[in-house]
């Protein structure tokens, strides 16, 4: 057994439930690998597990994303070996740690050209953008789409990738500073929802046509406005709840607006197999290596200060990506 530092929580609640503790890490069993994390990604979904919105058996660890080096592998593991640089963005939780034993199947090789911090900052959000723009709704050159929280980690990748695909992305943000950042990263139009009417601005930008797809990670505060921005038979992609979960609603809301579609996708469904994960990761690594998409790491916290990272994230005081350094 090796002792390592990790974040654990024994009850759900606010950031104060997170504890920085010593844990014992053993050898990997069949199908497992022991990975020493060099950088750890912080994502809004982590706050859902911590708060209890997404239930977990307690006590438990937190975090789904990191990059590091394989130290040992268990029986039957052949696609990675000790010394390999790897990254991952998948359950089970436990990435908020210096060292962990985990399922080896979720590990993907991290190219030498991509630093550990970038690897930890890009995978979960980058794979999310990959499936959103290329699978959930395959955007086409010349289309105009609406993407909420455009200055967040997912949003800034989406702004750049959409531009690379020839797509006009309308991004919503909550401040002028965030508006400037989204424009810099490729948003064709930016709406500050604190000062402007989102639906009216979308109508103006599209000359009344509205958009074929809305990508909404905000949830409660934006849901109805998102529906009102869709053209008939448009697709509402709800992939997060940063303002709280969407309240139950009548399906008649969809028919009244023109036979709308709605989906609630997760990365776990789109990257369910190693072959799917590796193909999606290869697409992401290629677009980053090409320079068309850069990864914005704007906040770094020591692993011990994970609670402070959550406070900043939930207070909407962050832009781009937040990482923890073990």
XYZ file of C-alpha atoms in Angstrom, residues 58-229:
172
model
C -20.953 7.787 0.452
C -18.209 8.241 1.499
C -16.731 8.725 -1.968
C -14.195 10.576 -4.061
C -14.836 13.300 -6.591
C -13.743 14.207 -10.096
C -13.805 12.416 -13.425
C -10.952 13.997 -15.382
C -7.169 14.052 -15.123
C -3.902 13.439 -16.944
C -0.874 11.610 -15.628
C 1.402 8.595 -15.942
C 0.596 4.902 -15.606
C 2.573 3.348 -12.745
C 1.277 -0.221 -12.922
C -1.333 -2.298 -14.713
C -3.310 -5.352 -13.703
C -3.952 -8.633 -15.428
C -5.430 -8.393 -18.916
C -4.493 -4.747 -19.528
C -2.632 -4.424 -22.824
C -3.529 -1.042 -24.366
C -1.522 0.906 -21.748
C 1.673 0.072 -19.870
C 3.783 1.569 -17.061
C 5.347 4.861 -18.144
C 2.605 5.778 -20.624
C 1.247 9.314 -20.596
C -2.533 9.080 -20.349
C -5.645 11.145 -19.848
C -9.186 10.214 -18.896
C -12.633 11.726 -18.520
C -14.989 9.105 -17.179
C -16.539 7.586 -14.113
C -15.976 6.298 -11.507
C -15.326 9.446 -9.537
C -11.975 9.812 -7.814
C -9.800 12.032 -10.018
C -9.278 14.549 -7.176
C -6.266 12.572 -5.969
C -2.522 12.291 -6.317
C -2.670 8.581 -7.105
C -5.512 6.188 -7.841
C -6.352 2.701 -9.035
C -9.007 2.844 -11.730
C -10.486 0.951 -14.700
C -7.811 0.923 -17.397
C -10.364 0.814 -20.181
C -11.176 4.530 -19.857
C -7.561 5.657 -20.341
C -6.503 7.177 -23.660
C -2.925 7.874 -24.709
C -1.960 11.533 -24.338
C 0.205 12.706 -27.254
C 3.672 13.934 -26.273
C 2.895 17.325 -27.811
C 0.091 17.971 -25.304
C 1.187 18.945 -21.743
C -0.424 17.269 -18.740
C -2.247 20.461 -17.724
C -3.748 20.805 -21.189
C -4.662 17.122 -21.242
C -6.463 17.408 -17.935
C -8.197 20.597 -19.032
C -9.407 19.445 -22.423
C -10.731 15.923 -22.356
C -14.110 16.021 -20.658
C -15.126 19.369 -22.099
C -13.487 18.732 -25.470
C -15.154 15.341 -25.875
C -18.425 16.980 -24.868
C -18.061 19.536 -27.664
C -17.095 16.755 -30.064
C -20.323 14.842 -29.540
C -22.469 17.988 -29.312
C -21.308 19.518 -32.598
C -20.646 16.343 -34.561
C -23.048 13.724 -33.229
C -25.995 15.046 -31.209
C -26.592 17.577 -33.988
C -24.099 17.503 -36.838
C -23.597 21.194 -37.544
C -23.055 22.253 -41.143
C -20.993 25.110 -42.642
C -23.010 28.305 -42.858
C -25.484 27.361 -40.123
C -26.197 29.676 -37.202
C -26.499 28.000 -33.791
C -27.053 29.169 -30.205
C -24.656 28.105 -27.442
C -25.198 29.224 -23.849
C -22.339 29.898 -21.393
C -20.018 30.615 -24.304
C -17.173 31.841 -22.057
C -17.090 28.713 -19.923
C -14.756 25.795 -20.486
C -17.079 23.942 -22.852
C -18.228 27.173 -24.477
C -14.764 28.450 -25.386
C -13.905 25.148 -27.052
C -17.254 25.213 -28.859
C -16.657 28.772 -30.107
C -13.365 27.766 -31.681
C -14.464 24.408 -33.052
C -17.631 25.903 -34.542
C -15.557 28.564 -36.291
C -13.221 25.869 -37.629
C -16.283 24.064 -39.031
C -17.587 27.237 -40.723
C -20.508 27.608 -38.302
C -21.824 30.939 -36.979
C -22.091 30.507 -33.221
C -24.242 32.881 -31.179
C -22.923 32.733 -27.622
C -24.626 33.949 -24.468
C -22.570 35.266 -21.546
C -23.115 37.097 -18.258
C -20.635 39.970 -18.486
C -18.876 42.229 -20.961
C -15.557 40.634 -20.025
C -16.912 37.218 -20.914
C -18.412 38.624 -24.112
C -14.987 39.841 -25.239
C -13.462 36.449 -24.473
C -16.112 34.567 -26.459
C -15.636 36.872 -29.457
C -11.891 36.433 -29.258
C -12.350 32.667 -29.373
C -14.566 32.706 -32.436
C -18.174 33.440 -31.525
C -19.811 35.170 -34.501
C -22.267 36.978 -32.204
C -22.400 37.411 -28.434
C -25.419 38.221 -26.261
C -24.975 39.497 -22.694
C -28.098 38.021 -21.138
C -27.923 40.457 -18.199
C -28.391 43.458 -20.501
C -30.087 42.063 -23.597
C -33.200 40.054 -24.424
C -31.821 36.731 -25.665
C -34.842 35.761 -27.765
C -35.153 39.186 -29.380
C -31.449 39.296 -30.227
C -31.581 35.828 -31.792
C -34.516 36.954 -33.914
C -32.540 40.017 -35.023
C -29.373 38.073 -35.807
C -31.237 35.417 -37.806
C -33.658 37.837 -39.518
C -36.552 36.116 -37.782
C -35.597 32.585 -38.823
C -34.373 31.481 -35.368
C -31.864 28.625 -35.015
C -31.960 24.893 -35.771
C -30.280 23.903 -32.500
C -29.686 25.333 -29.033
C -26.988 23.939 -26.749
C -27.979 24.701 -23.153
C -25.854 23.841 -20.110
C -27.515 26.486 -17.934
C -30.804 24.711 -17.261
C -33.574 26.376 -15.268
C -32.789 30.026 -16.011
C -32.488 29.620 -19.788
C -34.767 26.719 -20.651
C -37.889 28.545 -21.828
C -35.856 31.191 -23.639
C -33.933 28.416 -25.370
C -37.157 26.862 -26.655
C -38.287 30.267 -27.916
C -35.104 30.603 -29.991
